[in-house]
Short mmCIF file of C-alpha atoms and ligand atoms in Angstrom, two decimals:
data_model
loop_
_atom_site.label_atom_id
_atom_site.label_comp_id
_atom_site.label_asym_id
_atom_site.label_seq_id
_atom_site.Cartn_x
_atom_site.Cartn_y
_atom_site.Cartn_z
CA UNK I 1 18.40 -15.20 29.87
CA UNK I 2 16.41 -16.02 26.72
CA UNK I 3 15.63 -12.51 25.58
CA UNK I 4 15.47 -12.06 21.63
CA UNK I 5 16.95 -8.63 20.30
CA UNK I 6 14.64 -7.61 17.43
CA UNK I 7 15.55 -4.80 15.11
CA UNK I 8 13.19 -2.28 13.74
CA UNK I 9 13.87 0.71 10.88
CA UNK I 10 11.43 3.49 11.32
CA UNK I 11 10.75 5.38 8.04
CA UNK I 12 9.52 8.89 9.28
CA UNK I 13 7.81 9.97 6.28
CA UNK I 14 5.60 13.08 7.21
CA UNK I 15 1.67 13.07 8.16
CA UNK I 16 -0.45 14.22 10.86
CA UNK I 17 1.25 11.74 13.53
CA UNK I 18 4.08 14.21 14.05
CA UNK I 19 2.07 17.41 12.90
CA UNK I 20 1.25 20.58 15.54
CA UNK I 21 -0.72 23.52 14.51
CA UNK I 22 1.18 26.74 12.93
CA UNK I 23 0.85 30.68 13.30
CA UNK I 24 -2.76 30.23 11.53
CA UNK I 25 -4.32 27.59 12.80
CA UNK I 26 -3.66 24.86 10.43
CA UNK I 27 -1.34 21.08 11.10
CA UNK I 28 2.18 21.43 9.89
CA UNK I 29 4.95 18.64 9.81
CA UNK I 30 7.73 20.29 12.77
CA UNK I 31 11.18 18.78 12.03
CA UNK I 32 12.53 16.58 15.21
CA UNK I 33 9.58 17.55 17.78
CA UNK I 34 8.31 13.41 16.89
CA UNK I 35 11.39 11.88 17.86
CA UNK I 36 11.69 14.48 20.99
CA UNK I 37 7.99 13.37 21.88
CA UNK I 38 8.34 10.00 21.29
CA UNK I 39 11.78 9.08 23.61
CA UNK I 40 9.92 10.78 26.48
CA UNK I 41 7.04 8.93 25.80
CA UNK I 42 7.49 5.98 28.48
CA UNK I 43 5.42 3.64 26.42
CA UNK I 44 7.16 3.77 23.80
CA UNK I 45 10.43 3.79 25.09
CA UNK I 46 12.07 2.51 28.94
CA UNK I 47 15.87 3.10 28.86
CA UNK I 48 15.82 1.20 31.72
CA UNK I 49 15.25 -2.56 29.91
CA UNK I 50 18.49 -1.07 28.05
CA UNK I 51 20.54 -0.74 31.36
CA UNK I 52 18.54 -4.40 32.81
CA UNK I 53 20.20 -6.24 29.88
CA UNK I 54 23.45 -4.45 29.22
CA UNK I 55 22.44 -3.07 25.51
CA UNK I 56 24.07 -0.57 24.43
CA UNK I 57 21.85 2.06 22.57
CA UNK I 58 23.17 4.42 20.22
CA UNK I 59 22.05 8.27 19.79
CA UNK I 60 19.26 7.30 17.43
CA UNK I 61 17.93 4.22 18.88
CA UNK I 62 15.35 3.53 21.21
CA UNK I 63 13.67 0.61 22.77
CA UNK I 64 10.19 -0.41 23.92
CA UNK I 65 9.06 -1.85 27.59
CA UNK I 66 9.67 -5.03 27.98
CA UNK I 67 7.49 -7.55 25.77
CA UNK I 68 7.88 -11.20 27.04
CA UNK I 69 10.49 -12.70 25.09
CA UNK I 70 10.80 -9.94 22.83
CA UNK I 71 13.30 -6.80 23.31
CA UNK I 72 12.30 -4.16 20.47
CA UNK I 73 14.92 -1.83 19.46
CA UNK I 74 14.36 0.78 16.59
CA UNK I 75 15.77 3.65 15.16
CA UNK I 76 13.82 6.42 13.60
CA UNK I 77 14.67 7.89 10.14
CA UNK I 78 13.25 11.30 9.86
CA UNK I 79 13.11 12.24 6.23
CA UNK I 80 13.82 15.82 5.38
CA UNK I 81 11.50 18.06 4.49
CA UNK I 82 8.66 15.83 6.23
CA UNK I 83 5.59 15.79 3.89
CA UNK I 84 2.08 15.83 3.82
CA UNK I 85 1.02 12.53 1.96
CA UNK I 86 -0.69 14.89 -0.39
CA UNK I 87 2.44 16.38 -1.85
CA UNK I 88 3.84 12.61 -2.31
CA UNK I 89 4.45 10.45 -5.23
CA UNK I 90 6.81 8.43 -7.73
CA UNK I 91 9.55 10.13 -6.65
CA UNK I 92 8.90 9.32 -2.54
CA UNK I 93 7.49 5.58 -3.12
CA UNK I 94 11.35 5.11 -4.71
CA UNK I 95 13.04 6.88 -1.75
CA UNK I 96 11.03 4.55 0.51
CA UNK I 97 11.42 1.94 -1.47
CA UNK I 98 15.33 2.08 -1.72
CA UNK I 99 15.67 3.01 1.95
CA UNK I 100 14.63 -0.45 2.73
CA UNK I 101 16.34 -2.07 0.31
CA UNK I 102 19.87 -0.52 1.67
CA UNK I 103 18.86 -1.29 5.09
CA UNK I 104 17.51 -4.89 4.57
CA UNK I 105 19.64 -7.07 5.94
CA UNK I 106 20.64 -4.95 8.77
CA UNK I 107 16.71 -5.43 10.57
CA UNK I 108 14.28 -7.36 11.25
CA UNK I 109 11.26 -5.53 10.05
CA UNK I 110 10.43 -1.93 8.85
CA UNK I 111 7.85 0.54 10.24
CA UNK I 112 6.91 3.72 7.71
CA UNK I 113 5.44 6.76 9.31
CA UNK I 114 3.17 8.10 6.89
CA UNK I 115 0.28 11.13 6.25
CA UNK I 116 -3.25 8.99 5.84
CA UNK I 117 -4.85 10.68 2.32
CA UNK I 118 -2.28 8.78 0.01
CA UNK I 119 -0.89 6.34 2.01
CA UNK I 120 -3.14 3.26 0.62
CA UNK I 121 -1.32 4.84 -2.81
CA UNK I 122 2.66 4.34 -0.96
CA UNK I 123 1.34 1.05 0.26
CA UNK I 124 -0.05 -0.64 -2.82
CA UNK I 125 3.09 0.80 -5.25
CA UNK I 126 5.46 -0.51 -1.92
CA UNK I 127 3.85 -4.23 -2.73
CA UNK I 128 5.06 -4.09 -6.08
CA UNK I 129 8.09 -2.44 -5.83
CA UNK I 130 9.37 -4.98 -3.33
CA UNK I 131 9.32 -8.49 -4.91
CA UNK I 132 9.88 -11.71 -2.68
CA UNK I 133 9.75 -9.85 0.19
CA UNK I 134 10.89 -11.82 3.72
CA UNK I 135 10.44 -9.37 6.40
CA UNK I 136 7.24 -7.23 7.73
CA UNK I 137 6.97 -3.74 6.31
CA UNK I 138 4.28 -1.78 8.10
CA UNK I 139 2.76 1.54 7.31
CA UNK I 140 0.92 3.04 9.57
CA UNK I 141 0.09 7.26 10.59
CA UNK I 142 -3.08 8.71 12.62
CA UNK I 143 -5.64 10.53 12.35
CA UNK I 144 -4.72 13.20 15.31
CA UNK I 145 -1.26 14.09 16.29
CA UNK I 146 1.14 12.47 18.87
CA UNK I 147 0.89 16.01 20.47
CA UNK I 148 -2.74 15.54 20.96
CA UNK I 149 -4.31 13.96 24.13
CA UNK I 150 -7.08 12.07 22.40
CA UNK I 151 -4.56 10.79 20.00
CA UNK I 152 -4.34 7.39 18.07
CA UNK I 153 -0.69 7.78 17.22
CA UNK I 154 1.06 5.50 19.78
CA UNK I 155 -1.23 2.75 19.93
CA UNK I 156 -1.01 2.33 16.01
CA UNK I 157 3.16 3.54 16.18
CA UNK I 158 3.09 0.71 19.09
CA UNK I 159 1.46 -1.90 17.40
CA UNK I 160 3.30 -1.40 14.43
CA UNK I 161 6.30 -2.14 15.98
CA UNK I 162 5.48 -5.34 17.54
CA UNK I 163 4.17 -6.87 14.21
CA UNK I 164 7.24 -5.57 12.20
CA UNK I 165 9.55 -6.22 15.25
CA UNK I 166 8.25 -10.05 16.72
CA UNK I 167 5.70 -11.10 13.59
CA UNK I 168 6.73 -13.50 10.16
CA UNK I 169 4.47 -11.58 8.55
CA UNK I 170 6.43 -11.03 4.66
CA UNK I 171 4.17 -8.74 3.28
CA UNK I 172 3.87 -4.52 2.93
CA UNK I 173 0.70 -4.10 5.07
CA UNK I 174 -1.17 -1.16 6.46
CA UNK I 175 -1.87 -1.29 10.53
CA UNK I 176 -4.65 1.41 11.45
CA UNK I 177 -7.10 1.42 14.39
CA UNK I 178 -6.78 -2.54 15.57
CA UNK I 179 -6.73 -3.87 11.80
CA UNK I 180 -3.36 -5.31 10.05
CA UNK I 181 -4.65 -5.35 6.60
CA UNK I 182 -2.86 -6.17 3.29
CA UNK I 183 -1.15 -3.01 1.78
CA UNK I 184 -2.49 -3.22 -1.50
CA UNK I 185 -6.13 -4.17 -0.80
CA UNK I 186 -6.18 -1.18 1.81
CA UNK I 187 -8.20 2.03 1.17
CA UNK I 188 -8.89 5.00 2.64
CA UNK I 189 -12.64 5.13 3.93
CA UNK I 190 -13.00 7.82 6.61
CA UNK I 191 -11.77 11.50 6.70
CA UNK I 192 -12.07 12.17 10.13
CA UNK I 193 -12.63 8.17 12.11
CA UNK I 194 -10.04 7.12 13.50
CA UNK I 195 -11.04 3.82 11.99
CA UNK I 196 -10.09 5.13 8.80
CA UNK I 197 -9.05 2.62 6.38
CA UNK I 198 -10.85 -0.95 4.79
CA UNK I 199 -9.81 -3.85 2.89
CA UNK I 200 -13.10 -3.87 1.23
CA UNK I 201 -12.57 -7.60 -0.59
CA UNK I 202 -9.78 -9.41 1.51
CA UNK I 203 -9.85 -10.43 5.02
CA UNK I 204 -7.59 -8.26 7.44
CA UNK I 205 -4.34 -10.64 8.11
CA UNK I 206 -4.37 -9.65 12.09
CA UNK I 207 -6.35 -7.90 14.66
CA UNK I 208 -5.54 -6.63 18.08
CA UNK I 209 -7.56 -6.61 20.91
CA UNK I 210 -7.23 -7.45 24.36
CA UNK I 211 -4.92 -10.73 22.35
CA UNK I 212 -3.38 -10.08 18.94
CA UNK I 213 -5.34 -12.77 16.61
CA UNK I 214 -3.04 -13.57 13.27
CA UNK I 215 -4.95 -14.70 10.38
CA UNK I 216 -2.30 -16.94 8.82
CA UNK I 217 -4.29 -18.24 6.20
CA UNK I 218 -4.66 -14.89 4.89
CA UNK I 219 -1.32 -13.99 4.97
CA UNK I 220 1.33 -14.46 1.74
CA UNK I 221 3.70 -17.27 1.99
CA UNK I 222 6.96 -17.09 0.70
CA UNK I 223 9.55 -19.41 -0.77
CA UNK I 224 12.82 -18.71 1.18
CA UNK I 225 15.29 -19.44 -1.34
CA UNK I 226 13.04 -16.48 -3.79
CA UNK I 227 16.16 -13.57 -3.37
CA UNK I 228 14.80 -10.50 -2.15
CA UNK I 229 14.73 -7.45 -4.80
CA UNK I 230 13.74 -3.41 -5.22
CA UNK I 231 12.13 -2.44 -8.72
CA UNK I 232 12.44 1.22 -8.92
CA UNK I 233 11.34 1.66 -12.22
CA UNK I 234 7.59 3.27 -12.38
CA UNK I 235 5.39 4.36 -15.17
CA UNK I 236 4.18 7.89 -14.45
CA UNK I 237 1.95 8.29 -17.54
CA UNK I 238 -0.62 6.41 -16.14
CA UNK I 239 -4.12 7.72 -14.69
CA UNK I 240 -7.37 7.10 -12.51
CA UNK I 241 -10.81 8.50 -14.79
CA UNK I 242 -14.21 7.76 -12.83
CA UNK I 243 -17.16 7.39 -15.25
CA UNK I 244 -20.26 9.54 -15.36
CA UNK I 245 -23.06 10.08 -17.12
CA UNK I 246 -22.86 13.11 -18.25
CA UNK I 247 -18.99 12.77 -19.53
CA UNK I 248 -18.40 14.09 -23.19
CA UNK I 249 -16.36 12.58 -25.57
CA UNK I 250 -13.83 15.26 -25.84
CA UNK I 251 -13.36 15.23 -22.07
CA UNK I 252 -12.32 11.30 -22.73
CA UNK I 253 -10.35 12.33 -25.62
CA UNK I 254 -8.40 14.23 -24.15
CA UNK I 255 -7.64 12.87 -20.97
CA UNK I 256 -6.25 9.26 -22.88
CA UNK I 257 -3.82 11.81 -24.97
CA UNK I 258 -0.66 10.67 -25.34
CA UNK I 259 1.80 10.64 -23.01
CA UNK I 260 -1.03 8.31 -21.20
CA UNK I 261 -0.12 4.33 -21.39
CA UNK I 262 -2.28 3.00 -19.23
CA UNK I 263 -5.43 3.83 -17.12
CA UNK I 264 -7.99 2.92 -14.81
CA UNK I 265 -11.52 3.15 -15.61
CA UNK I 266 -14.04 3.17 -12.61
CA UNK I 267 -16.75 1.70 -14.11
CA UNK I 268 -20.27 1.69 -12.63
CA UNK I 269 -21.42 -1.48 -10.42
CA UNK I 270 -20.17 -4.81 -11.83
CA UNK I 271 -18.08 -2.98 -14.85
CA UNK I 272 -20.30 -1.31 -16.72
CA UNK I 273 -20.21 1.60 -18.97
CA UNK I 274 -23.25 3.21 -21.20
CA UNK I 275 -22.99 0.85 -24.09
CA UNK I 276 -25.39 3.71 -26.39
CA UNK I 277 -22.63 5.88 -26.42
CA UNK I 278 -21.00 5.14 -29.14
CA UNK I 279 -19.17 8.27 -29.63
CA UNK I 280 -17.24 7.44 -26.11
CA UNK I 281 -16.64 3.43 -27.23
CA UNK I 282 -15.22 4.75 -30.37
CA UNK I 283 -12.47 6.89 -28.34
CA UNK I 284 -11.98 4.09 -25.93
CA UNK I 285 -11.47 1.67 -29.01
CA UNK I 286 -8.85 4.05 -30.30
CA UNK I 287 -6.92 4.18 -27.20
CA UNK I 288 -6.86 0.74 -27.03
CA UNK I 289 -5.56 0.14 -30.86
CA UNK I 290 -3.05 2.65 -29.86
CA UNK I 291 -1.62 0.53 -27.14
CA UNK I 292 -2.86 1.82 -24.02
CA UNK I 293 -3.59 -0.69 -21.35
CA UNK I 294 -7.28 0.27 -19.97
CA UNK I 295 -8.05 -1.45 -16.70
CA UNK I 296 -11.81 -1.72 -15.78
CA UNK I 297 -12.57 -1.65 -11.93
CA UNK I 298 -15.84 -0.56 -9.98
CA UNK I 299 -16.62 2.56 -9.02
CA UNK I 300 -18.31 0.98 -5.75
CA UNK I 301 -16.21 1.20 -2.67
CA UNK I 302 -16.69 -3.17 -2.65
CA UNK I 303 -16.59 -5.81 -5.08
CA UNK I 304 -15.48 -6.46 -8.34
CA UNK I 305 -16.41 -6.15 -11.89
CA UNK I 306 -17.66 -9.26 -14.11
CA UNK I 307 -19.48 -9.63 -17.36
CA UNK I 308 -22.81 -9.91 -16.23
CA UNK I 309 -24.64 -7.29 -18.70
CA UNK I 310 -24.60 -6.13 -22.07
CA UNK I 311 -23.40 -2.08 -20.66
CA UNK I 312 -20.44 -4.29 -19.26
CA UNK I 313 -19.48 -6.87 -21.95
CA UNK I 314 -19.35 -3.69 -24.67
CA UNK I 315 -15.83 -3.07 -22.71
CA UNK I 316 -14.30 -6.21 -23.17
CA UNK I 317 -15.21 -6.33 -26.59
CA UNK I 318 -13.46 -3.31 -27.31
CA UNK I 319 -9.99 -4.83 -25.67
CA UNK I 320 -10.66 -3.12 -22.08
CA UNK I 321 -9.53 -5.70 -19.34
CA UNK I 322 -10.94 -6.40 -16.23
CA UNK I 323 -9.44 -5.44 -12.68
CA UNK I 324 -11.60 -8.37 -11.13
CA UNK I 325 -11.61 -7.42 -7.44
CA UNK I 326 -8.68 -4.54 -6.81
CA UNK I 327 -8.43 -1.30 -5.53
CA UNK I 328 -8.16 1.81 -7.97
CA UNK I 329 -4.67 2.27 -5.62
CA UNK I 330 -3.74 -1.13 -6.62
CA UNK I 331 -4.33 -0.95 -10.25
CA UNK I 332 -2.88 2.65 -10.53
CA UNK I 333 0.24 1.21 -9.23
CA UNK I 334 0.53 -2.14 -10.63
CA UNK I 335 0.39 -0.36 -14.16
CA UNK I 336 2.92 2.03 -13.10
CA UNK I 337 5.02 -0.79 -12.48
CA UNK I 338 4.42 -3.11 -15.64
CA UNK I 339 4.20 -0.19 -17.77
CA UNK I 340 7.77 0.59 -17.07
CA UNK I 341 8.90 -2.94 -18.08
CA UNK I 342 10.32 -3.55 -21.84
CA UNK I 343 7.36 -6.02 -22.53
CA UNK I 344 4.89 -6.34 -25.18
CA UNK I 345 1.13 -5.15 -25.21
CA UNK I 346 0.28 -8.56 -24.41
CA UNK I 347 2.59 -9.43 -21.44
CA UNK I 348 1.18 -6.56 -19.67
CA UNK I 349 -2.12 -7.61 -20.26
CA UNK I 350 -1.14 -10.87 -19.19
CA UNK I 351 0.87 -9.54 -15.74
CA UNK I 352 -2.13 -7.10 -15.43
CA UNK I 353 -4.82 -10.01 -15.22
CA UNK I 354 -2.25 -12.05 -12.92
CA UNK I 355 -2.33 -12.03 -9.13
CA UNK I 356 1.25 -10.67 -8.50
CA UNK I 357 1.13 -9.69 -4.88
CA UNK I 358 -2.00 -10.74 -3.71
CA UNK I 359 -3.64 -7.86 -4.89
CA UNK I 360 -6.26 -9.56 -7.18
CA UNK I 361 -8.65 -12.89 -5.94
CA UNK I 362 -7.83 -14.95 -8.47
CA UNK I 363 -10.58 -17.04 -7.81
CA UNK I 364 -12.88 -13.79 -9.30
CA UNK I 365 -10.78 -14.21 -12.26
CA UNK I 366 -11.37 -17.52 -13.49
CA UNK I 367 -14.92 -17.64 -12.73
CA UNK I 368 -15.35 -15.00 -15.10
CA UNK I 369 -12.52 -15.98 -17.76
CA UNK I 370 -12.60 -20.11 -17.66
CA UNK I 371 -9.30 -19.72 -20.22
CA UNK I 372 -7.07 -17.89 -17.68
CA UNK I 373 -4.50 -20.39 -15.92
CA UNK I 374 -4.35 -18.77 -12.26
CA UNK I 375 -3.95 -19.34 -8.88
CA UNK I 376 -5.99 -20.14 -6.09
CA UNK I 377 -7.69 -17.30 -4.29
CA UNK I 378 -5.03 -15.70 -1.74
CA UNK I 379 -2.07 -16.91 -2.96
CA UNK I 380 0.18 -15.34 -5.03
CA UNK I 381 1.83 -15.94 -8.66
CA UNK I 382 5.08 -16.30 -8.98
CA UNK I 383 6.13 -14.48 -12.21
CA UNK I 384 9.20 -14.11 -14.44
CA UNK I 385 8.61 -10.14 -14.56
CA UNK I 386 8.05 -10.59 -18.87
CA UNK I 387 6.91 -13.79 -20.53
N1 LIG J 401 -2.73 15.33 5.17
C1 LIG J 401 -2.31 14.34 5.72
C2 LIG J 401 -1.38 13.86 5.38
O1 LIG J 401 -1.96 12.92 4.66
C3 LIG J 401 -3.03 13.57 6.48
C4 LIG J 401 -3.03 12.75 7.35
O2 LIG J 401 -1.68 12.07 7.85
O3 LIG J 401 -3.99 12.47 8.27
O4 LIG J 401 -0.60 13.79 5.46
#
């Protein structure tokens, strides 16, 4: 009959989703346990479907119960060791990107099972590393392990497999608690709610309820002739600093010391710092003169920076760049991506101000910086790596 077979590769990196309590009563990842549990969960694997449609599953393959015209066959690749995401950084982002690259032509989509703590950093980093992505990459996890009765694991994993296998969403996304969010717009907002992630400055790409509602207008459009490529060069000389009233110039100075090359500066409200603190302004100016790329974003959980106050103007005058409405996770990983390019300071600044993967609402930028030539809000600029 007309069944469409779709193949999804699942990279199981770690996280609560597959953790169990050890003898001290704390959660830790347990090798092989997650895959065995999934294999024995009828909503996640139905061998009878394979028999019915004469599909020869190999040892590592699973198949979802019948979903209309689509048959989703998936393979779980478990990482060794499995990681709590608090122990992940650049090296692990590169490994995930390389695994996607290696398997790109063999699968219709990808799911990454990940701990929630640094999930938004990974989703942001991958969005920059995977250029001209034409297939869905859905990152998910859970707040309660799959082994526990009230777990959110099954629902998050199942929906992620459906998005990765059945929909044309050429983006790195996060699926969590009925929402599909753009990966580089996502941030973790709760350590204990099942609805743990939000995309404060961008509409969800899809929501799931009785029906799956895709919000096409918000999903990236790709030119299918652009070649997919993976960037695995990232700078580690980047930092994130939240401004606070009692900060001492010595603290700021030590934070900005070489080898730091770029920082995310989280200022107050719409982009302000204390303009009467000439000691701090002097330290920031010295860093900018040394070529440190400093991006100003708000420490508020929603909104963007703009030059509305004298206190914000002071940063602009020092050569500190407005990060618009980018999340801290997107800003930090974008810096790591751009600072690894062999570019001039001016090119790096231009790239940081550009909307590369839908991480930045260009309209906000245009509004506050009339000289910038930017694309419309939500669309993604196709830029050469360096110019
Ligand atoms: N500490 C865990 C992690 O990030 C938390 C989780 O997965 O929810 O791996």
